[in-house]
Amino acid sequence: MSEPATASRRPQPPEVDRRAASVAAVAARRARAAVKAAIAAREISPLVVLDRATTDPEGVEGRLRVTEFLLSVPAIGTTKMKEALERLQISPAKRLGGLGRHQRLRLREYLIERENRTARQRNRLVVLAGPTAVGKGTVSTYIRENYPEVLLSVSATTRAPRPGEVDGVNYYFVDDAEFDRMIAGGELLEHATVHNAYRYGTPRAPIEEALAAGRSVLLEIDLQGARQVRRAMPEARLIFLLPPTWEELVRRLIGRGTEDTAEQARRLETAKVELAAQDEFDYRVVNHDVAEAAREVVDLMKVRAASPRP
Ligand code: 5GP
C-alpha cells in the first residue's frame, strides 16, 4: 500500500529521535501527575505550584493545564472548577505557564481565599485520642448525646460488632474487601490497624461536609490516626484524654471484661506506648468524670474555633 502524499513529503525524524521524544513525553506526563498527586495529598500548596509555573512557564508546573491543576485541589470538582474559570475569565485550554498577568493574579487571589476558608473550617476539627480504656468512647458518646451541635464521626472497622453496637451509629462494620475499596477510593481521611488486630478508618466525606456547613467535628481515634490527621490537616486540634492514674487505667481495662486475657495484655502494652505520646497533643484532659471531661472537650472546641493556635 502506498503512503499518503503528505506523509511521504514531510521529513520524518529518525526512529531514535522519535523514541527519545516519546520517552521524554512520558516522563513529563509522569512529572505532571506527581505534582497533581502532591497537591491532592496537601503535600504542596497550589500557590507554590502557581509560583513555580510563573517562574518557569515551560517547566513541569508551567505545562499543567489550568483545568487539571484546579481539579487536583482537594474539594474542587468539575462544577466548581468550571465556575471558577468562568469567574476568573480564564480559558479551560490554558496552561498555568501561559496565563496572562491579570489572570494569574486573579487565580492567586482565588486560591488564597480558598486556603484561608479551608483553614478556618479545619479549626473546628478536633481529635480525641488517648490510651486504650481511658474512656474515649464513653466521653465521645456523652458528647454525641448532650451536644448535638458537634458531629461525632462514625468510623469504619473490620472488627465484629459487640453486643448492643449498631451499624452506622457506633461504627460502619465492613469486611476487609470493602475496607480495601474505601482506601483505594480515597474515601478515608486516615486509617490504621489497631492493637495489631482490626482495621479502623475515618470516612472523609461526612467530615468535609460538616466542616463546610460550619459544624464542629469530633474524631475518636487511636494515636496513629491522630498523627495522620495532624499531617493531613495541621489546623485540626488534638486532645489527649488521660486516666486519673495508671492503676485506674488498668482497673478500667480489666474491669470492662469484653476482651480475653491475651487481648488485655496486648492492650496494656499499647496503652503504655500511647501514654508516652501525650506531649504531641495540643491539650490534655483528665477523665475523672465523664460529664466533666466531655464539657472540657467541648469547651476546648469552642476556644479553638474562636482563636488561632497558640
Ligand atoms: P474499639 O474496637 O474498642 O471500639 O476501638 C479500638 C480502638 O480503635 C480505640 O482506641 C479507638 O480509638 C480506635 N479507633 C476507632 N475508630 C478509629 C478510626 O477511625 N481510626 C483510627 N485510627 N482508630 C480508631
Coordinates of N, CA and C in Angstrom, one line a residue, residues 81-305:
M81 N -14.7 23.8 39.4 CA -13.6 24.2 38.5 C -14.1 25.1 37.4
K82 N -15.2 24.6 36.7 CA -15.8 25.4 35.6 C -16.3 26.8 36.1
E83 N -16.9 26.8 37.2 CA -17.4 28.1 37.7 C -16.2 29.1 38.0
A84 N -15.2 28.5 38.6 CA -14.0 29.3 38.9 C -13.4 29.9 37.7
L85 N -13.2 29.1 36.7 CA -12.5 29.5 35.4 C -13.4 30.6 34.8
E86 N -14.7 30.4 34.8 CA -15.6 31.4 34.2 C -15.4 32.8 35.0
R87 N -15.5 32.7 36.3 CA -15.4 33.9 37.1 C -14.1 34.5 37.0
L88 N -13.0 33.7 36.8 CA -11.7 34.3 36.7 C -11.3 34.7 35.3
Q89 N -12.3 34.4 34.4 CA -12.1 34.7 33.0 C -10.8 34.1 32.4
I90 N -10.7 32.8 32.6 CA -9.6 32.0 32.1 C -10.1 30.9 31.2
S91 N -9.6 30.8 30.0 CA -10.0 29.7 29.1 C -9.5 28.4 29.6
P92 N -10.4 27.3 29.6 CA -10.0 26.0 30.1 C -8.9 25.4 29.3
A93 N -8.6 26.0 28.1 CA -7.5 25.4 27.3 C -6.1 25.9 27.8
K94 N -6.1 26.9 28.7 CA -4.8 27.5 29.1 C -4.0 26.5 30.0
R95 N -2.7 26.7 29.8 CA -1.7 26.0 30.8 C -1.3 27.1 31.8
L96 N -0.9 26.6 33.0 CA -0.5 27.6 34.0 C 0.5 28.6 33.6
G97 N 1.5 28.1 32.8 CA 2.6 28.9 32.4 C 2.2 29.9 31.3
G98 N 1.0 29.7 30.8 CA 0.5 30.6 29.7 C -0.5 31.6 30.1
L99 N -0.7 31.8 31.4 CA -1.7 32.7 31.9 C -1.2 34.2 31.8
G100 N -2.1 35.1 31.5 CA -1.7 36.5 31.5 C -1.5 37.0 32.9
R101 N -0.9 38.1 33.0 CA -0.6 38.6 34.4 C -1.8 38.8 35.3
H102 N -2.9 39.4 34.7 CA -4.1 39.6 35.4 C -4.8 38.3 35.8
Q103 N -4.8 37.3 34.8 CA -5.4 36.0 35.1 C -4.7 35.4 36.2
R104 N -3.3 35.5 36.2 CA -2.5 34.8 37.3 C -2.9 35.4 38.6
L105 N -3.0 36.8 38.7 CA -3.3 37.4 39.9 C -4.7 37.0 40.4
R106 N -5.6 36.9 39.5 CA -7.0 36.6 39.9 C -7.0 35.1 40.5
L107 N -6.3 34.2 39.8 CA -6.2 32.8 40.2 C -5.5 32.8 41.6
R108 N -4.5 33.6 41.8 CA -3.8 33.6 43.1 C -4.7 34.0 44.2
E109 N -5.5 35.1 44.0 CA -6.4 35.6 45.0 C -7.4 34.5 45.3
Y110 N -8.0 33.9 44.3 CA -9.0 32.8 44.5 C -8.4 31.7 45.4
L111 N -7.1 31.3 45.1 CA -6.5 30.2 45.8 C -6.3 30.6 47.3
I112 N -5.8 31.9 47.5 CA -5.6 32.3 48.9 C -6.9 32.4 49.7
E113 N -7.9 32.9 49.0 CA -9.2 32.9 49.7 C -9.7 31.5 50.1
R114 N -9.5 30.6 49.2 CA -9.9 29.2 49.4 C -9.1 28.6 50.6
E115 N -7.8 28.8 50.6 CA -6.9 28.2 51.6 C -7.3 28.8 53.0
N116 N -7.6 30.1 53.0 CA -8.0 30.7 54.3 C -9.3 30.1 54.8
R117 N -10.2 30.0 53.9 CA -11.5 29.4 54.3 C -11.4 28.0 54.8
T118 N -10.6 27.2 54.1 CA -10.4 25.8 54.5 C -9.7 25.7 55.9
A119 N -8.7 26.6 56.1 CA -8.0 26.6 57.4 C -9.0 27.0 58.5
R120 N -9.9 27.9 58.2 CA -10.9 28.3 59.3 C -11.8 27.1 59.6
Q121 N -12.2 26.4 58.5 CA -13.1 25.3 58.7 C -12.4 24.2 59.5
R122 N -11.2 23.9 59.2 CA -10.5 22.8 59.8 C -10.1 23.1 61.3
N123 N -10.2 24.4 61.6 CA -10.0 24.7 63.0 C -11.1 24.0 63.9
R124 N -12.2 23.7 63.3 CA -13.3 23.1 64.0 C -13.2 21.5 64.1
L125 N -12.1 21.0 63.5 CA -11.9 19.5 63.6 C -11.1 19.2 64.8
V126 N -11.7 18.4 65.7 CA -11.0 18.0 67.0 C -10.8 16.5 67.0
V127 N -9.6 16.1 67.4 CA -9.3 14.7 67.5 C -9.2 14.4 69.0
L128 N -9.9 13.4 69.4 CA -9.8 12.9 70.8 C -9.1 11.6 70.8
A129 N -7.9 11.5 71.4 CA -7.2 10.3 71.4 C -6.7 10.0 72.9
G130 N -6.1 8.9 73.1 CA -5.6 8.6 74.5 C -5.4 7.2 74.6
P131 N -4.9 6.7 75.7 CA -4.6 5.3 75.9 C -5.9 4.5 75.8
T132 N -5.8 3.2 75.5 CA -6.9 2.3 75.4 C -7.6 2.2 76.8
A133 N -8.9 2.1 76.8 CA -9.7 2.0 78.0 C -9.8 3.2 78.9
V134 N -9.2 4.4 78.4 CA -9.3 5.6 79.2 C -10.7 6.2 79.3
G135 N -11.5 5.7 78.4 CA -12.9 6.2 78.3 C -13.2 7.1 77.2
K136 N -12.4 7.1 76.1 CA -12.6 8.0 75.0 C -14.0 7.7 74.4
G137 N -14.4 6.4 74.3 CA -15.7 6.1 73.7 C -16.8 6.6 74.6
T138 N -16.7 6.5 75.9 CA -17.8 7.0 76.8 C -17.9 8.5 76.7
V139 N -16.7 9.2 76.7 CA -16.8 10.6 76.7 C -17.4 11.1 75.3
S140 N -17.0 10.4 74.2 CA -17.5 10.9 72.9 C -19.0 10.5 72.8
T141 N -19.4 9.4 73.3 CA -20.8 9.1 73.3 C -21.6 10.1 74.1
Y142 N -21.1 10.5 75.2 CA -21.7 11.6 76.1 C -21.9 12.9 75.3
I143 N -20.8 13.2 74.5 CA -20.8 14.4 73.7 C -21.9 14.3 72.6
R144 N -22.0 13.1 72.0 CA -23.0 12.9 70.9 C -24.4 13.1 71.5
E145 N -24.6 12.6 72.7 CA -26.0 12.7 73.3 C -26.3 14.0 73.9
N146 N -25.3 14.8 74.3 CA -25.6 16.0 75.0 C -25.2 17.3 74.3
Y147 N -24.4 17.2 73.2 CA -24.0 18.4 72.5 C -24.3 18.1 71.0
P148 N -25.6 18.2 70.6 CA -26.0 17.9 69.2 C -25.3 18.7 68.2
E149 N -24.8 19.9 68.6 CA -24.1 20.8 67.6 C -22.8 20.2 67.1
V150 N -22.3 19.2 67.9 CA -21.0 18.6 67.5 C -21.3 17.3 66.7
L151 N -20.6 17.1 65.5 CA -20.8 15.9 64.8 C -19.7 14.9 65.3
L152 N -20.2 13.7 65.8 CA -19.2 12.7 66.1 C -19.0 11.8 64.9
S153 N -17.8 11.7 64.4 CA -17.5 10.9 63.2 C -17.8 9.5 63.5
V154 N -18.4 8.8 62.5 CA -18.6 7.3 62.7 C -17.5 6.6 61.8
S155 N -16.7 5.8 62.5 CA -15.6 5.2 61.8 C -16.0 3.9 61.1
A156 N -15.2 3.4 60.1 CA -15.4 2.1 59.5 C -14.5 1.2 60.2
T157 N -14.9 0.0 60.5 CA -14.0 -1.0 61.1 C -14.2 -2.4 60.5
T158 N -13.1 -3.2 60.6 CA -13.3 -4.6 60.1 C -13.6 -5.5 61.3
R159 N -13.6 -5.0 62.6 CA -14.0 -5.9 63.7 C -15.5 -6.1 63.7
A160 N -15.9 -7.2 64.4 CA -17.3 -7.6 64.5 C -18.0 -6.7 65.5
P161 N -19.3 -6.4 65.4 CA -20.0 -5.6 66.4 C -20.0 -6.3 67.8
R162 N -19.9 -5.5 68.8 CA -20.1 -6.1 70.2 C -21.6 -6.0 70.5
P163 N -22.0 -6.8 71.5 CA -23.5 -6.7 71.8 C -23.9 -5.3 72.0
G164 N -25.0 -4.9 71.4 CA -25.6 -3.6 71.6 C -25.1 -2.6 70.6
E165 N -24.0 -2.9 69.9 CA -23.5 -1.9 68.9 C -24.3 -1.9 67.6
V166 N -24.6 -0.7 67.1 CA -25.4 -0.6 65.9 C -24.6 -0.1 64.7
D167 N -24.8 -0.8 63.6 CA -24.1 -0.4 62.3 C -24.6 0.9 61.9
G168 N -23.6 1.8 61.6 CA -24.0 3.2 61.2 C -24.1 4.1 62.3
V169 N -24.1 3.6 63.6 CA -24.2 4.5 64.8 C -22.9 4.4 65.5
N170 N -22.5 3.2 65.9 CA -21.2 3.1 66.6 C -20.0 3.0 65.6
Y171 N -20.2 2.2 64.6 CA -19.3 2.0 63.5 C -20.0 1.7 62.2
Y172 N -19.3 1.8 61.1 CA -19.7 1.1 59.9 C -19.0 -0.2 59.9
F173 N -19.6 -1.4 60.1 CA -19.0 -2.6 60.2 C -18.8 -3.2 58.7
V174 N -17.5 -3.3 58.3 CA -17.3 -3.7 56.9 C -16.3 -4.9 56.9
D175 N -16.3 -5.6 55.8 CA -15.3 -6.7 55.7 C -14.0 -6.1 55.1
D176 N -12.9 -6.9 55.0 CA -11.6 -6.5 54.5 C -11.7 -5.9 53.1
A177 N -12.5 -6.6 52.2 CA -12.6 -6.2 50.8 C -13.1 -4.8 50.7
E178 N -14.2 -4.5 51.5 CA -14.8 -3.2 51.5 C -13.9 -2.2 52.1
F179 N -13.1 -2.5 53.1 CA -12.2 -1.6 53.7 C -11.1 -1.2 52.6
D180 N -10.6 -2.3 51.9 CA -9.6 -2.0 50.9 C -10.2 -1.1 49.8
R181 N -11.4 -1.3 49.5 CA -12.1 -0.5 48.4 C -12.1 1.0 48.9
M182 N -12.5 1.2 50.2 CA -12.6 2.5 50.7 C -11.2 3.2 50.7
I183 N -10.1 2.5 51.0 CA -8.8 3.1 50.9 C -8.5 3.4 49.5
A184 N -8.7 2.5 48.6 CA -8.3 2.7 47.2 C -9.1 3.9 46.6
G185 N -10.3 4.0 47.0 CA -11.2 5.1 46.5 C -10.9 6.5 47.2
G186 N -9.9 6.5 48.1 CA -9.5 7.8 48.8 C -10.6 8.2 49.7
E187 N -11.5 7.3 50.2 CA -12.6 7.7 51.0 C -12.3 7.9 52.4
L188 N -11.1 7.5 52.9 CA -10.7 7.6 54.3 C -9.7 8.7 54.5
L189 N -10.0 9.5 55.5 CA -9.1 10.6 55.9 C -7.9 10.0 56.6
E190 N -8.0 9.0 57.3 CA -6.9 8.2 57.9 C -7.4 6.8 58.2
H191 N -6.4 5.9 58.3 CA -6.8 4.6 58.7 C -5.6 3.9 59.4
A192 N -5.9 2.9 60.2 CA -4.8 2.2 60.9 C -5.3 0.9 61.4
T193 N -4.3 0.0 61.6 CA -4.6 -1.3 62.2 C -4.4 -1.1 63.7
V194 N -5.4 -1.3 64.5 CA -5.3 -1.0 66.0 C -5.1 -2.3 66.8
H195 N -4.3 -2.3 67.8 CA -4.0 -3.5 68.6 C -3.5 -4.6 67.8
N196 N -2.9 -4.4 66.7 CA -2.4 -5.4 65.8 C -3.5 -6.4 65.3
A197 N -4.7 -5.9 65.3 CA -5.8 -6.8 65.0 C -6.7 -6.3 63.9
Y198 N -7.6 -5.4 64.1 CA -8.5 -5.0 63.1 C -8.2 -3.6 62.6
R199 N -8.8 -3.3 61.4 CA -8.5 -2.0 60.8 C -9.7 -1.1 61.1
Y200 N -9.3 0.2 61.3 CA -10.3 1.3 61.6 C -10.0 2.5 60.7
G201 N -11.0 3.2 60.2 CA -10.7 4.3 59.4 C -11.8 5.4 59.5
T202 N -11.4 6.6 59.2 CA -12.4 7.7 59.3 C -12.9 8.1 57.9
P203 N -14.2 8.0 57.6 CA -14.7 8.4 56.3 C -14.6 9.9 56.2
R204 N -14.0 10.3 55.0 CA -13.7 11.7 54.8 C -14.9 12.6 54.5
A205 N -15.8 12.1 53.6 CA -16.9 12.9 53.1 C -17.8 13.6 54.2
P206 N -18.3 12.8 55.2 CA -19.2 13.5 56.2 C -18.5 14.6 56.9
I207 N -17.1 14.4 57.1 CA -16.4 15.4 57.9 C -16.3 16.7 57.0
E208 N -15.9 16.6 55.8 CA -15.7 17.7 54.9 C -17.1 18.5 54.8
E209 N -18.1 17.7 54.7 CA -19.5 18.3 54.6 C -19.8 19.1 55.8
A210 N -19.6 18.5 57.0 CA -20.0 19.1 58.3 C -19.1 20.4 58.5
L211 N -17.8 20.3 58.2 CA -17.0 21.5 58.4 C -17.4 22.6 57.4
A212 N -17.8 22.2 56.2 CA -18.2 23.3 55.2 C -19.5 23.9 55.7
A213 N -20.3 23.1 56.4 CA -21.6 23.7 56.9 C -21.4 24.4 58.2
G214 N -20.2 24.5 58.7 CA -19.9 25.3 59.9 C -20.1 24.5 61.2
R215 N -20.2 23.2 61.1 CA -20.3 22.4 62.4 C -18.9 22.0 62.9
S216 N -18.8 21.7 64.2 CA -17.6 21.2 64.8 C -17.7 19.7 64.6
V217 N -16.5 19.1 64.4 CA -16.5 17.6 64.2 C -15.5 17.0 65.2
L218 N -15.9 15.9 65.8 CA -15.0 15.2 66.8 C -14.7 13.8 66.2
L219 N -13.4 13.5 66.2 CA -12.9 12.2 65.8 C -12.4 11.5 67.1
E220 N -12.9 10.3 67.4 CA -12.4 9.5 68.5 C -11.6 8.4 67.9
I221 N -10.3 8.5 67.8 CA -9.5 7.6 67.0 C -8.2 7.3 67.8
D222 N -7.4 6.3 67.3 CA -6.2 6.0 68.0 C -5.0 6.9 67.7
L223 N -3.9 6.7 68.3 CA -2.8 7.6 68.2 C -2.2 7.7 66.7
Q224 N -2.1 6.5 66.1 CA -1.6 6.5 64.7 C -2.5 7.4 63.8
G225 N -3.8 7.2 64.1 CA -4.8 8.0 63.3 C -4.7 9.5 63.6
A226 N -4.5 9.8 64.9 CA -4.3 11.3 65.2 C -3.1 11.9 64.5
R227 N -2.0 11.1 64.5 CA -0.8 11.6 63.8 C -1.1 11.8 62.3
Q228 N -1.8 10.9 61.7 CA -2.1 11.1 60.2 C -3.0 12.3 60.0
V229 N -4.0 12.5 60.9 CA -4.8 13.7 60.8 C -4.0 15.0 60.9
R230 N -3.0 15.0 61.9 CA -2.1 16.1 62.0 C -1.4 16.4 60.8
R231 N -0.9 15.4 60.1 CA -0.2 15.6 58.8 C -1.1 16.1 57.7
A232 N -2.3 15.5 57.6 CA -3.2 15.9 56.5 C -3.9 17.2 56.8
M233 N -4.2 17.5 58.0 CA -4.9 18.7 58.4 C -4.2 19.4 59.6
P234 N -3.1 20.1 59.4 CA -2.4 20.6 60.5 C -3.2 21.6 61.4
E235 N -4.3 22.1 60.9 CA -5.1 23.1 61.6 C -6.0 22.3 62.7
A236 N -6.2 21.0 62.5 CA -7.0 20.3 63.5 C -6.4 20.3 64.9
R237 N -7.2 20.3 65.9 CA -6.7 20.3 67.3 C -6.7 18.9 67.9
L238 N -5.7 18.6 68.6 CA -5.6 17.2 69.1 C -5.7 17.3 70.7
I239 N -6.6 16.5 71.2 CA -6.8 16.4 72.6 C -6.5 15.0 73.1
F240 N -5.7 15.0 74.2 CA -5.3 13.7 74.7 C -6.1 13.5 76.0
L241 N -6.8 12.4 76.1 CA -7.6 12.0 77.3 C -6.7 11.2 78.2
L242 N -6.6 11.6 79.5 CA -5.7 10.9 80.4 C -6.5 10.2 81.5
P243 N -6.1 9.1 82.0 CA -6.7 8.5 83.2 C -6.2 9.2 84.4
P244 N -7.0 9.2 85.5 CA -6.5 9.9 86.7 C -5.2 9.3 87.2
T245 N -5.0 8.0 87.1 CA -3.8 7.3 87.4 C -3.6 6.1 86.5
W246 N -2.4 5.5 86.5 CA -2.1 4.3 85.7 C -2.9 3.1 86.3
E247 N -3.0 3.1 87.7 CA -3.7 2.0 88.3 C -5.2 2.0 87.9
E248 N -5.7 3.2 87.8 CA -7.1 3.4 87.4 C -7.3 2.9 86.0
L249 N -6.3 3.1 85.1 CA -6.4 2.7 83.7 C -6.5 1.2 83.7
V250 N -5.6 0.5 84.5 CA -5.5 -0.9 84.5 C -6.9 -1.5 85.0
R251 N -7.4 -0.9 86.1 CA -8.7 -1.3 86.6 C -9.8 -1.2 85.6
R252 N -9.8 -0.1 84.8 CA -10.8 0.1 83.8 C -10.7 -0.9 82.7
L253 N -9.4 -1.2 82.3 CA -9.2 -2.2 81.2 C -9.7 -3.6 81.6
I254 N -9.3 -4.0 82.8 CA -9.6 -5.4 83.2 C -11.1 -5.4 83.5
G255 N -11.6 -4.3 84.1 CA -13.0 -4.3 84.6 C -14.0 -4.4 83.4
R256 N -13.6 -3.9 82.2 CA -14.5 -3.9 81.1 C -15.0 -5.3 80.7
G257 N -14.0 -6.3 80.9 CA -14.4 -7.7 80.7 C -14.8 -8.1 79.3
T258 N -14.6 -7.2 78.3 CA -15.0 -7.5 76.9 C -13.9 -8.3 76.1
E259 N -12.7 -8.3 76.7 CA -11.6 -8.9 76.0 C -11.0 -10.0 76.8
D260 N -10.4 -11.1 76.1 CA -9.8 -12.2 76.9 C -8.4 -11.7 77.4
T261 N -7.7 -12.6 78.2 CA -6.5 -12.2 78.9 C -5.4 -11.8 77.9
A262 N -5.2 -12.5 76.8 CA -4.2 -12.2 75.9 C -4.5 -10.8 75.3
E263 N -5.7 -10.6 75.0 CA -6.1 -9.3 74.4 C -5.9 -8.1 75.4
Q264 N -6.2 -8.4 76.7 CA -6.0 -7.4 77.7 C -4.5 -7.0 77.8
A265 N -3.6 -8.1 77.8 CA -2.2 -7.8 77.9 C -1.7 -7.0 76.7
R266 N -2.2 -7.3 75.5 CA -1.9 -6.6 74.3 C -2.3 -5.1 74.4
R267 N -3.5 -4.9 74.9 CA -4.0 -3.5 75.0 C -3.2 -2.7 76.1
L268 N -2.8 -3.4 77.2 CA -2.0 -2.7 78.2 C -0.6 -2.2 77.6
E269 N 0.0 -3.1 76.8 CA 1.2 -2.7 76.1 C 1.0 -1.5 75.2
T270 N -0.1 -1.5 74.4 CA -0.4 -0.4 73.6 C -0.6 0.8 74.4
A271 N -1.3 0.7 75.5 CA -1.6 1.8 76.4 C -0.4 2.5 76.9
K272 N 0.7 1.7 77.3 CA 1.9 2.3 77.8 C 2.6 3.1 76.7
V273 N 2.6 2.6 75.5 CA 3.2 3.3 74.4 C 2.4 4.6 74.1
E274 N 1.1 4.5 74.2 CA 0.2 5.6 73.9 C 0.4 6.7 74.9
L275 N 0.5 6.4 76.2 CA 0.6 7.4 77.2 C 1.9 8.2 77.0
A276 N 2.9 7.6 76.5 CA 4.2 8.3 76.3 C 4.1 9.3 75.2
A277 N 3.0 9.3 74.4 CA 2.9 10.2 73.3 C 2.1 11.5 73.6
Q278 N 1.7 11.7 74.9 CA 0.8 12.8 75.3 C 1.4 14.2 74.9
D279 N 2.7 14.3 74.9 CA 3.3 15.6 74.6 C 3.1 16.1 73.2
E280 N 2.7 15.2 72.3 CA 2.5 15.6 70.9 C 1.1 16.3 70.8
F281 N 0.3 16.3 71.9 CA -1.0 16.8 71.7 C -1.1 18.3 72.2
D282 N -2.2 19.0 71.6 CA -2.3 20.4 72.0 C -2.9 20.6 73.4
Y283 N -3.8 19.7 73.8 CA -4.4 19.8 75.1 C -4.5 18.4 75.8
R284 N -4.5 18.4 77.1 CA -4.7 17.2 77.9 C -5.9 17.4 78.8
V285 N -6.8 16.4 78.8 CA -8.0 16.4 79.7 C -7.9 15.1 80.5
V286 N -8.1 15.3 81.8 CA -8.1 14.1 82.7 C -9.5 13.6 82.9
N287 N -9.7 12.3 82.7 CA -11.1 11.8 82.7 C -11.4 11.3 84.1
H288 N -11.6 12.2 85.1 CA -12.1 11.9 86.4 C -13.6 11.5 86.3
D289 N -14.3 12.3 85.6 CA -15.8 12.2 85.5 C -16.2 12.4 84.0
V290 N -17.0 11.6 83.5 CA -17.4 11.6 82.1 C -18.0 12.9 81.7
A291 N -19.0 13.4 82.4 CA -19.7 14.6 82.0 C -18.7 15.8 82.1
E292 N -17.8 15.8 83.1 CA -16.9 16.9 83.2 C -15.9 16.9 82.1
A293 N -15.3 15.7 81.8 CA -14.4 15.6 80.7 C -15.0 16.0 79.4
A294 N -16.3 15.6 79.1 CA -17.0 15.9 77.9 C -17.1 17.4 77.8
R295 N -17.5 18.1 78.9 CA -17.7 19.5 78.9 C -16.3 20.2 78.5
E296 N -15.2 19.7 79.1 CA -13.9 20.3 78.9 C -13.6 20.2 77.4
V297 N -13.8 19.0 76.8 CA -13.5 18.8 75.4 C -14.3 19.8 74.5
V298 N -15.6 19.9 74.8 CA -16.5 20.8 74.0 C -16.0 22.2 74.2
D299 N -15.7 22.6 75.4 CA -15.2 24.0 75.7 C -13.9 24.2 74.9
L300 N -13.0 23.2 74.8 CA -11.8 23.4 74.0 C -12.1 23.6 72.5
M301 N -13.2 22.9 72.1 CA -13.6 23.1 70.7 C -14.0 24.5 70.4
K302 N -14.7 25.1 71.4 CA -15.2 26.5 71.2 C -14.0 27.5 71.2
V303 N -13.1 27.2 72.2 CA -11.9 28.1 72.3 C -11.2 28.1 71.0
R304 N -11.0 26.8 70.5 CA -10.3 26.6 69.3 C -10.9 27.4 68.1
A305 N -12.2 27.3 68.0 CA -12.9 27.9 66.8 C -12.7 29.4 66.9

